[in-house]
Structure formats: C-alpha cells, structure tokens
Amino acid sequence: MAYWKYAVTRRLTGGPRGGFAHKGSNWFTVDDPSPRSWKADLRLLHESHRVLVSAVGSLSPGRLSKREGSRWTNAEQIAGAAAHDLYHTGQVQLIRKLYGA
C-alpha cells in the first residue's frame, strides 16, 4: 500500500523514480520480521498516506482530468490508490475473521 501511495504521489508531483524506502519497490521482501521493523513499516505507510493526501490537496481542480506521467488521469490514479487500500483492507479483515481475531 505504501508503494502505490508513493507511486501516485510521485506522478502527481513530478518527483523522480527510485525514491521508495524499500529496495524492490512494488515487490519487496521483509528481511527483518521483528516488531521494530513492523512498526517502521507502519510509520512508512502512515507517512506515505500523509504525503499523498498533501499532494492531492495541492492539485487544482483542472489538473484532475489531466494525464501527467501516466495513461490514467490524476483523478483515476487517486481513485485507484483508494481502491487499492480498500482491497487490501478487505484482505486483512477476511484473514482476521478466519483466524478469529
């Protein structure tokens, strides 16, 4: 989720590629499954969300229909990032239900 927030933010702001915190970007592996590492990843997720919200908030309404750095409009990319979060949230909820959490 953090990677796609980063990718959409980068496209909206015109930022350079290659700045994501983890090597491998979209398909990175967890080298350290410790609680400390998990908390760092949660901080990354929250920070990625905060930066995306800021980028979206700075867009002029006219830019929403533009295609900037993608085949999708800015509005479609924003909606796609939100849908991506909803998809993974549903996965987490299903797993929690299956495990009785």
PDB file of N, CA and C in Angstrom:
ATOM      1  N   MET A   1       0.829  -1.185   0.000  1.00  0.00           N
ATOM      2  CA  MET A   1       0.000   0.000   0.000  1.00  0.00           C
ATOM      3  C   MET A   1       0.879   1.256   0.000  1.00  0.00           C
ATOM      4  N   ALA A   2       1.945   1.220   0.787  1.00  0.00           N
ATOM      5  CA  ALA A   2       2.833   2.381   0.848  1.00  0.00           C
ATOM      6  C   ALA A   2       3.474   2.661  -0.505  1.00  0.00           C
ATOM      7  N   TYR A   3       3.836   1.590  -1.225  1.00  0.00           N
ATOM      8  CA  TYR A   3       4.472   1.793  -2.526  1.00  0.00           C
ATOM      9  C   TYR A   3       3.531   2.505  -3.491  1.00  0.00           C
ATOM     10  N   TRP A   4       2.276   2.076  -3.560  1.00  0.00           N
ATOM     11  CA  TRP A   4       1.372   2.716  -4.520  1.00  0.00           C
ATOM     12  C   TRP A   4       1.013   4.130  -4.114  1.00  0.00           C
ATOM     13  N   LYS A   5       0.992   4.401  -2.816  1.00  0.00           N
ATOM     14  CA  LYS A   5       0.804   5.786  -2.384  1.00  0.00           C
ATOM     15  C   LYS A   5       1.989   6.622  -2.863  1.00  0.00           C
ATOM     16  N   TYR A   6       3.189   6.059  -2.716  1.00  0.00           N
ATOM     17  CA  TYR A   6       4.402   6.731  -3.202  1.00  0.00           C
ATOM     18  C   TYR A   6       4.324   6.940  -4.717  1.00  0.00           C
ATOM     19  N   ALA A   7       3.947   5.894  -5.472  1.00  0.00           N
ATOM     20  CA  ALA A   7       3.919   5.979  -6.934  1.00  0.00           C
ATOM     21  C   ALA A   7       2.933   7.047  -7.403  1.00  0.00           C
ATOM     22  N   VAL A   8       1.753   7.094  -6.835  1.00  0.00           N
ATOM     23  CA  VAL A   8       0.759   8.096  -7.235  1.00  0.00           C
ATOM     24  C   VAL A   8       1.239   9.493  -6.838  1.00  0.00           C
ATOM     25  N   THR A   9       1.790   9.620  -5.648  1.00  0.00           N
ATOM     26  CA  THR A   9       2.328  10.921  -5.223  1.00  0.00           C
ATOM     27  C   THR A   9       3.405  11.387  -6.192  1.00  0.00           C
ATOM     28  N   ARG A  10       4.304  10.493  -6.563  1.00  0.00           N
ATOM     29  CA  ARG A  10       5.383  10.827  -7.484  1.00  0.00           C
ATOM     30  C   ARG A  10       4.824  11.319  -8.814  1.00  0.00           C
ATOM     31  N   ARG A  11       3.800  10.641  -9.320  1.00  0.00           N
ATOM     32  CA  ARG A  11       3.199  11.057 -10.587  1.00  0.00           C
ATOM     33  C   ARG A  11       2.508  12.414 -10.466  1.00  0.00           C
ATOM     34  N   LEU A  12       1.829  12.651  -9.343  1.00  0.00           N
ATOM     35  CA  LEU A  12       1.117  13.918  -9.159  1.00  0.00           C
ATOM     36  C   LEU A  12       2.070  15.091  -8.975  1.00  0.00           C
ATOM     37  N   THR A  13       3.218  14.828  -8.354  1.00  0.00           N
ATOM     38  CA  THR A  13       4.149  15.916  -8.041  1.00  0.00           C
ATOM     39  C   THR A  13       5.303  16.027  -9.036  1.00  0.00           C
ATOM     40  N   GLY A  14       5.416  15.030  -9.926  1.00  0.00           N
ATOM     41  CA  GLY A  14       6.518  15.044 -10.875  1.00  0.00           C
ATOM     42  C   GLY A  14       7.845  14.633 -10.263  1.00  0.00           C
ATOM     43  N   GLY A  15       7.790  13.948  -9.139  1.00  0.00           N
ATOM     44  CA  GLY A  15       9.011  13.512  -8.466  1.00  0.00           C
ATOM     45  C   GLY A  15       9.751  12.444  -9.247  1.00  0.00           C
ATOM     46  N   PRO A  16      11.030  12.257  -8.944  1.00  0.00           N
ATOM     47  CA  PRO A  16      11.833  11.268  -9.663  1.00  0.00           C
ATOM     48  C   PRO A  16      11.509   9.844  -9.236  1.00  0.00           C
ATOM     49  N   ARG A  17      11.764   8.902 -10.127  1.00  0.00           N
ATOM     50  CA  ARG A  17      11.599   7.486  -9.809  1.00  0.00           C
ATOM     51  C   ARG A  17      12.737   7.036  -8.904  1.00  0.00           C
ATOM     52  N   GLY A  18      12.487   5.947  -8.197  1.00  0.00           N
ATOM     53  CA  GLY A  18      13.560   5.342  -7.414  1.00  0.00           C
ATOM     54  C   GLY A  18      13.700   5.851  -6.002  1.00  0.00           C
ATOM     55  N   GLY A  19      12.733   6.562  -5.502  1.00  0.00           N
ATOM     56  CA  GLY A  19      12.849   7.122  -4.163  1.00  0.00           C
ATOM     57  C   GLY A  19      12.109   6.362  -3.078  1.00  0.00           C
ATOM     58  N   PHE A  20      11.553   5.194  -3.415  1.00  0.00           N
ATOM     59  CA  PHE A  20      10.810   4.457  -2.392  1.00  0.00           C
ATOM     60  C   PHE A  20      11.768   3.903  -1.345  1.00  0.00           C
ATOM     61  N   ALA A  21      11.301   3.783  -0.129  1.00  0.00           N
ATOM     62  CA  ALA A  21      12.144   3.416   1.012  1.00  0.00           C
ATOM     63  C   ALA A  21      12.701   1.993   0.956  1.00  0.00           C
ATOM     64  N   HIS A  22      12.013   1.087   0.288  1.00  0.00           N
ATOM     65  CA  HIS A  22      12.465  -0.306   0.234  1.00  0.00           C
ATOM     66  C   HIS A  22      12.977  -0.649  -1.152  1.00  0.00           C
ATOM     67  N   LYS A  23      14.049  -1.416  -1.202  1.00  0.00           N
ATOM     68  CA  LYS A  23      14.567  -1.908  -2.475  1.00  0.00           C
ATOM     69  C   LYS A  23      13.551  -2.902  -3.044  1.00  0.00           C
ATOM     70  N   GLY A  24      13.341  -2.837  -4.338  1.00  0.00           N
ATOM     71  CA  GLY A  24      12.379  -3.728  -4.971  1.00  0.00           C
ATOM     72  C   GLY A  24      11.012  -3.101  -5.132  1.00  0.00           C
ATOM     73  N   SER A  25      10.806  -1.942  -4.575  1.00  0.00           N
ATOM     74  CA  SER A  25       9.583  -1.160  -4.674  1.00  0.00           C
ATOM     75  C   SER A  25       8.309  -1.974  -4.524  1.00  0.00           C
ATOM     76  N   ASN A  26       7.637  -2.296  -5.613  1.00  0.00           N
ATOM     77  CA  ASN A  26       6.323  -2.927  -5.546  1.00  0.00           C
ATOM     78  C   ASN A  26       6.373  -4.347  -4.981  1.00  0.00           C
ATOM     79  N   TRP A  27       7.473  -5.046  -5.155  1.00  0.00           N
ATOM     80  CA  TRP A  27       7.581  -6.433  -4.698  1.00  0.00           C
ATOM     81  C   TRP A  27       8.803  -6.599  -3.793  1.00  0.00           C
ATOM     82  N   PHE A  28       8.803  -5.885  -2.699  1.00  0.00           N
ATOM     83  CA  PHE A  28       9.939  -6.004  -1.795  1.00  0.00           C
ATOM     84  C   PHE A  28       9.700  -7.125  -0.787  1.00  0.00           C
ATOM     85  N   THR A  29      10.766  -7.609  -0.207  1.00  0.00           N
ATOM     86  CA  THR A  29      10.670  -8.671   0.794  1.00  0.00           C
ATOM     87  C   THR A  29      11.001  -8.103   2.165  1.00  0.00           C
ATOM     88  N   VAL A  30      10.540  -8.782   3.179  1.00  0.00           N
ATOM     89  CA  VAL A  30      10.802  -8.377   4.562  1.00  0.00           C
ATOM     90  C   VAL A  30      12.031  -9.136   5.046  1.00  0.00           C
ATOM     91  N   ASP A  31      13.110  -8.415   5.256  1.00  0.00           N
ATOM     92  CA  ASP A  31      14.342  -9.031   5.738  1.00  0.00           C
ATOM     93  C   ASP A  31      14.346  -9.191   7.255  1.00  0.00           C
ATOM     94  N   ASP A  32      13.604  -8.338   7.922  1.00  0.00           N
ATOM     95  CA  ASP A  32      13.588  -8.341   9.392  1.00  0.00           C
ATOM     96  C   ASP A  32      12.134  -8.327   9.864  1.00  0.00           C
ATOM     97  N   PRO A  33      11.561  -9.492  10.203  1.00  0.00           N
ATOM     98  CA  PRO A  33      10.155  -9.539  10.616  1.00  0.00           C
ATOM     99  C   PRO A  33       9.923  -9.189  12.091  1.00  0.00           C
ATOM    100  N   SER A  34      10.834  -8.437  12.678  1.00  0.00           N
ATOM    101  CA  SER A  34      10.719  -8.087  14.100  1.00  0.00           C
ATOM    102  C   SER A  34       9.624  -7.048  14.324  1.00  0.00           C
ATOM    103  N   PRO A  35       9.146  -6.943  15.573  1.00  0.00           N
ATOM    104  CA  PRO A  35       8.168  -5.895  15.893  1.00  0.00           C
ATOM    105  C   PRO A  35       8.700  -4.491  15.574  1.00  0.00           C
ATOM    106  N   ARG A  36       9.987  -4.269  15.784  1.00  0.00           N
ATOM    107  CA  ARG A  36      10.576  -2.969  15.494  1.00  0.00           C
ATOM    108  C   ARG A  36      10.467  -2.642  14.001  1.00  0.00           C
ATOM    109  N   SER A  37      10.762  -3.626  13.159  1.00  0.00           N
ATOM    110  CA  SER A  37      10.673  -3.442  11.713  1.00  0.00           C
ATOM    111  C   SER A  37       9.222  -3.222  11.284  1.00  0.00           C
ATOM    112  N   TRP A  38       8.293  -3.972  11.891  1.00  0.00           N
ATOM    113  CA  TRP A  38       6.871  -3.810  11.589  1.00  0.00           C
ATOM    114  C   TRP A  38       6.413  -2.390  11.909  1.00  0.00           C
ATOM    115  N   LYS A  39       6.840  -1.875  13.052  1.00  0.00           N
ATOM    116  CA  LYS A  39       6.468  -0.509  13.430  1.00  0.00           C
ATOM    117  C   LYS A  39       7.051   0.502  12.453  1.00  0.00           C
ATOM    118  N   ALA A  40       8.270   0.259  11.980  1.00  0.00           N
ATOM    119  CA  ALA A  40       8.872   1.158  10.993  1.00  0.00           C
ATOM    120  C   ALA A  40       8.073   1.132   9.688  1.00  0.00           C
ATOM    121  N   ASP A  41       7.620  -0.051   9.288  1.00  0.00           N
ATOM    122  CA  ASP A  41       6.807  -0.147   8.073  1.00  0.00           C
ATOM    123  C   ASP A  41       5.460   0.545   8.246  1.00  0.00           C
ATOM    124  N   LEU A  42       4.885   0.453   9.436  1.00  0.00           N
ATOM    125  CA  LEU A  42       3.630   1.176   9.692  1.00  0.00           C
ATOM    126  C   LEU A  42       3.846   2.679   9.617  1.00  0.00           C
ATOM    127  N   ARG A  43       4.976   3.150  10.155  1.00  0.00           N
ATOM    128  CA  ARG A  43       5.293   4.579  10.048  1.00  0.00           C
ATOM    129  C   ARG A  43       5.443   4.982   8.582  1.00  0.00           C
ATOM    130  N   LEU A  44       6.100   4.126   7.790  1.00  0.00           N
ATOM    131  CA  LEU A  44       6.244   4.393   6.360  1.00  0.00           C
ATOM    132  C   LEU A  44       4.870   4.486   5.690  1.00  0.00           C
ATOM    133  N   LEU A  45       3.981   3.576   6.029  1.00  0.00           N
ATOM    134  CA  LEU A  45       2.631   3.595   5.461  1.00  0.00           C
ATOM    135  C   LEU A  45       1.905   4.884   5.828  1.00  0.00           C
ATOM    136  N   HIS A  46       1.953   5.264   7.089  1.00  0.00           N
ATOM    137  CA  HIS A  46       1.269   6.487   7.531  1.00  0.00           C
ATOM    138  C   HIS A  46       1.880   7.729   6.876  1.00  0.00           C
ATOM    139  N   GLU A  47       3.203   7.762   6.781  1.00  0.00           N
ATOM    140  CA  GLU A  47       3.858   8.915   6.152  1.00  0.00           C
ATOM    141  C   GLU A  47       3.536   8.971   4.655  1.00  0.00           C
ATOM    142  N   SER A  48       3.533   7.824   3.996  1.00  0.00           N
ATOM    143  CA  SER A  48       3.184   7.781   2.572  1.00  0.00           C
ATOM    144  C   SER A  48       1.765   8.295   2.362  1.00  0.00           C
ATOM    145  N   HIS A  49       0.861   7.935   3.268  1.00  0.00           N
ATOM    146  CA  HIS A  49      -0.520   8.403   3.166  1.00  0.00           C
ATOM    147  C   HIS A  49      -0.594   9.917   3.372  1.00  0.00           C
ATOM    148  N   ARG A  50       0.127  10.407   4.375  1.00  0.00           N
ATOM    149  CA  ARG A  50       0.115  11.842   4.658  1.00  0.00           C
ATOM    150  C   ARG A  50       0.631  12.635   3.458  1.00  0.00           C
ATOM    151  N   VAL A  51       1.708  12.163   2.842  1.00  0.00           N
ATOM    152  CA  VAL A  51       2.284  12.860   1.694  1.00  0.00           C
ATOM    153  C   VAL A  51       1.328  12.812   0.498  1.00  0.00           C
ATOM    154  N   LEU A  52       0.673  11.671   0.283  1.00  0.00           N
ATOM    155  CA  LEU A  52      -0.298  11.576  -0.810  1.00  0.00           C
ATOM    156  C   LEU A  52      -1.466  12.532  -0.587  1.00  0.00           C
ATOM    157  N   VAL A  53      -2.002  12.567   0.620  1.00  0.00           N
ATOM    158  CA  VAL A  53      -3.120  13.472   0.917  1.00  0.00           C
ATOM    159  C   VAL A  53      -2.706  14.922   0.668  1.00  0.00           C
ATOM    160  N   SER A  54      -1.482  15.274   1.050  1.00  0.00           N
ATOM    161  CA  SER A  54      -0.983  16.628   0.816  1.00  0.00           C
ATOM    162  C   SER A  54      -0.883  16.921  -0.679  1.00  0.00           C
ATOM    163  N   ALA A  55      -0.376  15.949  -1.456  1.00  0.00           N
ATOM    164  CA  ALA A  55      -0.257  16.139  -2.906  1.00  0.00           C
ATOM    165  C   ALA A  55      -1.625  16.300  -3.548  1.00  0.00           C
ATOM    166  N   VAL A  56      -2.577  15.489  -3.126  1.00  0.00           N
ATOM    167  CA  VAL A  56      -3.936  15.590  -3.671  1.00  0.00           C
ATOM    168  C   VAL A  56      -4.547  16.944  -3.305  1.00  0.00           C
ATOM    169  N   GLY A  57      -4.338  17.367  -2.079  1.00  0.00           N
ATOM    170  CA  GLY A  57      -4.882  18.650  -1.633  1.00  0.00           C
ATOM    171  C   GLY A  57      -4.316  19.842  -2.373  1.00  0.00           C
ATOM    172  N   SER A  58      -3.116  19.704  -2.906  1.00  0.00           N
ATOM    173  CA  SER A  58      -2.493  20.826  -3.610  1.00  0.00           C
ATOM    174  C   SER A  58      -2.875  20.889  -5.086  1.00  0.00           C
ATOM    175  N   LEU A  59      -3.580  19.879  -5.588  1.00  0.00           N
ATOM    176  CA  LEU A  59      -3.978  19.872  -7.003  1.00  0.00           C
ATOM    177  C   LEU A  59      -5.080  20.892  -7.267  1.00  0.00           C
ATOM    178  N   SER A  60      -4.966  21.578  -8.387  1.00  0.00           N
ATOM    179  CA  SER A  60      -6.068  22.435  -8.805  1.00  0.00           C
ATOM    180  C   SER A  60      -7.130  21.546  -9.438  1.00  0.00           C
ATOM    181  N   PRO A  61      -8.389  21.932  -9.356  1.00  0.00           N
ATOM    182  CA  PRO A  61      -9.440  21.107  -9.960  1.00  0.00           C
ATOM    183  C   PRO A  61      -9.186  20.790 -11.430  1.00  0.00           C
ATOM    184  N   GLY A  62      -8.579  21.697 -12.167  1.00  0.00           N
ATOM    185  CA  GLY A  62      -8.312  21.473 -13.581  1.00  0.00           C
ATOM    186  C   GLY A  62      -7.307  20.358 -13.840  1.00  0.00           C
ATOM    187  N   ARG A  63      -6.459  20.079 -12.880  1.00  0.00           N
ATOM    188  CA  ARG A  63      -5.453  19.021 -13.067  1.00  0.00           C
ATOM    189  C   ARG A  63      -6.033  17.627 -12.868  1.00  0.00           C
ATOM    190  N   LEU A  64      -7.197  17.523 -12.261  1.00  0.00           N
ATOM    191  CA  LEU A  64      -7.772  16.194 -12.007  1.00  0.00           C
ATOM    192  C   LEU A  64      -8.017  15.424 -13.298  1.00  0.00           C
ATOM    193  N   SER A  65      -8.393  16.103 -14.350  1.00  0.00           N
ATOM    194  CA  SER A  65      -8.702  15.427 -15.613  1.00  0.00           C
ATOM    195  C   SER A  65      -7.479  15.264 -16.524  1.00  0.00           C
ATOM    196  N   LYS A  66      -6.325  15.721 -16.076  1.00  0.00           N
ATOM    197  CA  LYS A  66      -5.094  15.638 -16.882  1.00  0.00           C
ATOM    198  C   LYS A  66      -4.415  14.284 -16.706  1.00  0.00           C
ATOM    199  N   ARG A  67      -3.690  13.884 -17.751  1.00  0.00           N
ATOM    200  CA  ARG A  67      -2.838  12.690 -17.709  1.00  0.00           C
ATOM    201  C   ARG A  67      -1.396  13.177 -17.586  1.00  0.00           C
ATOM    202  N   GLU A  68      -0.828  13.024 -16.409  1.00  0.00           N
ATOM    203  CA  GLU A  68       0.525  13.524 -16.148  1.00  0.00           C
ATOM    204  C   GLU A  68       1.389  12.367 -15.644  1.00  0.00           C
ATOM    205  N   GLY A  69       2.222  11.852 -16.504  1.00  0.00           N
ATOM    206  CA  GLY A  69       3.103  10.772 -16.090  1.00  0.00           C
ATOM    207  C   GLY A  69       2.442   9.411 -16.044  1.00  0.00           C
ATOM    208  N   SER A  70       1.274   9.281 -16.630  1.00  0.00           N
ATOM    209  CA  SER A  70       0.545   8.024 -16.589  1.00  0.00           C
ATOM    210  C   SER A  70      -0.474   7.999 -17.717  1.00  0.00           C
ATOM    211  N   ARG A  71      -0.943   6.807 -18.054  1.00  0.00           N
ATOM    212  CA  ARG A  71      -2.019   6.726 -19.051  1.00  0.00           C
ATOM    213  C   ARG A  71      -3.369   7.046 -18.422  1.00  0.00           C
ATOM    214  N   TRP A  72      -3.414   7.121 -17.092  1.00  0.00           N
ATOM    215  CA  TRP A  72      -4.647   7.441 -16.373  1.00  0.00           C
ATOM    216  C   TRP A  72      -4.645   8.900 -15.957  1.00  0.00           C
ATOM    217  N   THR A  73      -5.832   9.449 -15.829  1.00  0.00           N
ATOM    218  CA  THR A  73      -5.928  10.831 -15.345  1.00  0.00           C
ATOM    219  C   THR A  73      -5.519  10.868 -13.874  1.00  0.00           C
ATOM    220  N   ASN A  74      -5.232  12.072 -13.414  1.00  0.00           N
ATOM    221  CA  ASN A  74      -4.896  12.222 -11.999  1.00  0.00           C
ATOM    222  C   ASN A  74      -6.035  11.739 -11.106  1.00  0.00           C
ATOM    223  N   ALA A  75      -7.272  12.047 -11.474  1.00  0.00           N
ATOM    224  CA  ALA A  75      -8.424  11.600 -10.689  1.00  0.00           C
ATOM    225  C   ALA A  75      -8.504  10.074 -10.665  1.00  0.00           C
ATOM    226  N   GLU A  76      -8.233   9.432 -11.806  1.00  0.00           N
ATOM    227  CA  GLU A  76      -8.263   7.967 -11.848  1.00  0.00           C
ATOM    228  C   GLU A  76      -7.159   7.362 -10.986  1.00  0.00           C
ATOM    229  N   GLN A  77      -6.002   7.986 -10.976  1.00  0.00           N
ATOM    230  CA  GLN A  77      -4.910   7.488 -10.143  1.00  0.00           C
ATOM    231  C   GLN A  77      -5.237   7.622  -8.658  1.00  0.00           C
ATOM    232  N   ILE A  78      -5.828   8.730  -8.283  1.00  0.00           N
ATOM    233  CA  ILE A  78      -6.213   8.951  -6.883  1.00  0.00           C
ATOM    234  C   ILE A  78      -7.264   7.925  -6.476  1.00  0.00           C
ATOM    235  N   ALA A  79      -8.282   7.739  -7.319  1.00  0.00           N
ATOM    236  CA  ALA A  79      -9.323   6.746  -7.028  1.00  0.00           C
ATOM    237  C   ALA A  79      -8.720   5.340  -6.996  1.00  0.00           C
ATOM    238  N   GLY A  80      -7.765   5.069  -7.871  1.00  0.00           N
ATOM    239  CA  GLY A  80      -7.116   3.768  -7.887  1.00  0.00           C
ATOM    240  C   GLY A  80      -6.335   3.495  -6.612  1.00  0.00           C
ATOM    241  N   ALA A  81      -5.650   4.503  -6.097  1.00  0.00           N
ATOM    242  CA  ALA A  81      -4.915   4.337  -4.838  1.00  0.00           C
ATOM    243  C   ALA A  81      -5.890   4.046  -3.690  1.00  0.00           C
ATOM    244  N   ALA A  82      -7.020   4.741  -3.684  1.00  0.00           N
ATOM    245  CA  ALA A  82      -8.030   4.497  -2.642  1.00  0.00           C
ATOM    246  C   ALA A  82      -8.614   3.093  -2.785  1.00  0.00           C
ATOM    247  N   ALA A  83      -8.905   2.672  -4.004  1.00  0.00           N
ATOM    248  CA  ALA A  83      -9.445   1.329  -4.231  1.00  0.00           C
ATOM    249  C   ALA A  83      -8.426   0.263  -3.830  1.00  0.00           C
ATOM    250  N   HIS A  84      -7.158   0.522  -4.086  1.00  0.00           N
ATOM    251  CA  HIS A  84      -6.090  -0.406  -3.706  1.00  0.00           C
ATOM    252  C   HIS A  84      -6.057  -0.577  -2.184  1.00  0.00           C
ATOM    253  N   ASP A  85      -6.171   0.518  -1.456  1.00  0.00           N
ATOM    254  CA  ASP A  85      -6.224   0.440   0.009  1.00  0.00           C
ATOM    255  C   ASP A  85      -7.441  -0.355   0.472  1.00  0.00           C
ATOM    256  N   LEU A  86      -8.589  -0.108  -0.149  1.00  0.00           N
ATOM    257  CA  LEU A  86      -9.806  -0.833   0.226  1.00  0.00           C
ATOM    258  C   LEU A  86      -9.658  -2.330  -0.029  1.00  0.00           C
ATOM    259  N   TYR A  87      -9.056  -2.690  -1.142  1.00  0.00           N
ATOM    260  CA  TYR A  87      -8.837  -4.098  -1.475  1.00  0.00           C
ATOM    261  C   TYR A  87      -8.013  -4.786  -0.386  1.00  0.00           C
ATOM    262  N   HIS A  88      -6.887  -4.177  -0.036  1.00  0.00           N
ATOM    263  CA  HIS A  88      -6.027  -4.800   0.979  1.00  0.00           C
ATOM    264  C   HIS A  88      -6.655  -4.756   2.375  1.00  0.00           C
ATOM    265  N   THR A  89      -7.423  -3.735   2.657  1.00  0.00           N
ATOM    266  CA  THR A  89      -8.134  -3.694   3.936  1.00  0.00           C
ATOM    267  C   THR A  89      -9.120  -4.848   4.022  1.00  0.00           C
ATOM    268  N   GLY A  90      -9.804  -5.130   2.928  1.00  0.00           N
ATOM    269  CA  GLY A  90     -10.710  -6.274   2.890  1.00  0.00           C
ATOM    270  C   GLY A  90      -9.973  -7.587   3.112  1.00  0.00           C
ATOM    271  N   GLN A  91      -8.785  -7.720   2.530  1.00  0.00           N
ATOM    272  CA  GLN A  91      -7.988  -8.926   2.744  1.00  0.00           C
ATOM    273  C   GLN A  91      -7.643  -9.096   4.220  1.00  0.00           C
ATOM    274  N   VAL A  92      -7.218  -8.019   4.850  1.00  0.00           N
ATOM    275  CA  VAL A  92      -6.852  -8.077   6.264  1.00  0.00           C
ATOM    276  C   VAL A  92      -8.070  -8.458   7.099  1.00  0.00           C
ATOM    277  N   GLN A  93      -9.208  -7.865   6.810  1.00  0.00           N
ATOM    278  CA  GLN A  93     -10.418  -8.175   7.580  1.00  0.00           C
ATOM    279  C   GLN A  93     -10.824  -9.641   7.406  1.00  0.00           C
ATOM    280  N   LEU A  94     -10.695 -10.157   6.192  1.00  0.00           N
ATOM    281  CA  LEU A  94     -11.014 -11.563   5.950  1.00  0.00           C
ATOM    282  C   LEU A  94     -10.074 -12.478   6.727  1.00  0.00           C
ATOM    283  N   ILE A  95      -8.794 -12.200   6.696  1.00  0.00           N
ATOM    284  CA  ILE A  95      -7.833 -13.003   7.440  1.00  0.00           C
ATOM    285  C   ILE A  95      -8.118 -12.943   8.933  1.00  0.00           C
ATOM    286  N   ARG A  96      -8.421 -11.763   9.435  1.00  0.00           N
ATOM    287  CA  ARG A  96      -8.750 -11.641  10.869  1.00  0.00           C
ATOM    288  C   ARG A  96      -9.976 -12.480  11.212  1.00  0.00           C
ATOM    289  N   LYS A  97     -10.974 -12.440  10.371  1.00  0.00           N
ATOM    290  CA  LYS A  97     -12.195 -13.221  10.623  1.00  0.00           C
ATOM    291  C   LYS A  97     -11.883 -14.709  10.586  1.00  0.00           C
ATOM    292  N   LEU A  98     -11.096 -15.150   9.621  1.00  0.00           N
ATOM    293  CA  LEU A  98     -10.754 -16.579   9.513  1.00  0.00           C
ATOM    294  C   LEU A  98      -9.971 -17.067  10.726  1.00  0.00           C
ATOM    295  N   TYR A  99      -9.152 -16.189  11.298  1.00  0.00           N
ATOM    296  CA  TYR A  99      -8.353 -16.572  12.453  1.00  0.00           C
ATOM    297  C   TYR A  99      -9.021 -16.196  13.780  1.00  0.00           C
ATOM    298  N   GLY A 100     -10.235 -15.710  13.716  1.00  0.00           N
ATOM    299  CA  GLY A 100     -10.976 -15.412  14.935  1.00  0.00           C
ATOM    300  C   GLY A 100     -10.489 -14.194  15.692  1.00  0.00           C
ATOM    301  N   ALA A 101      -9.808 -13.299  15.017  1.00  0.00           N
ATOM    302  CA  ALA A 101      -9.275 -12.091  15.683  1.00  0.00           C
ATOM    303  C   ALA A 101     -10.316 -10.998  15.715  1.00  0.00           C
TER     304      ALA A 101
END
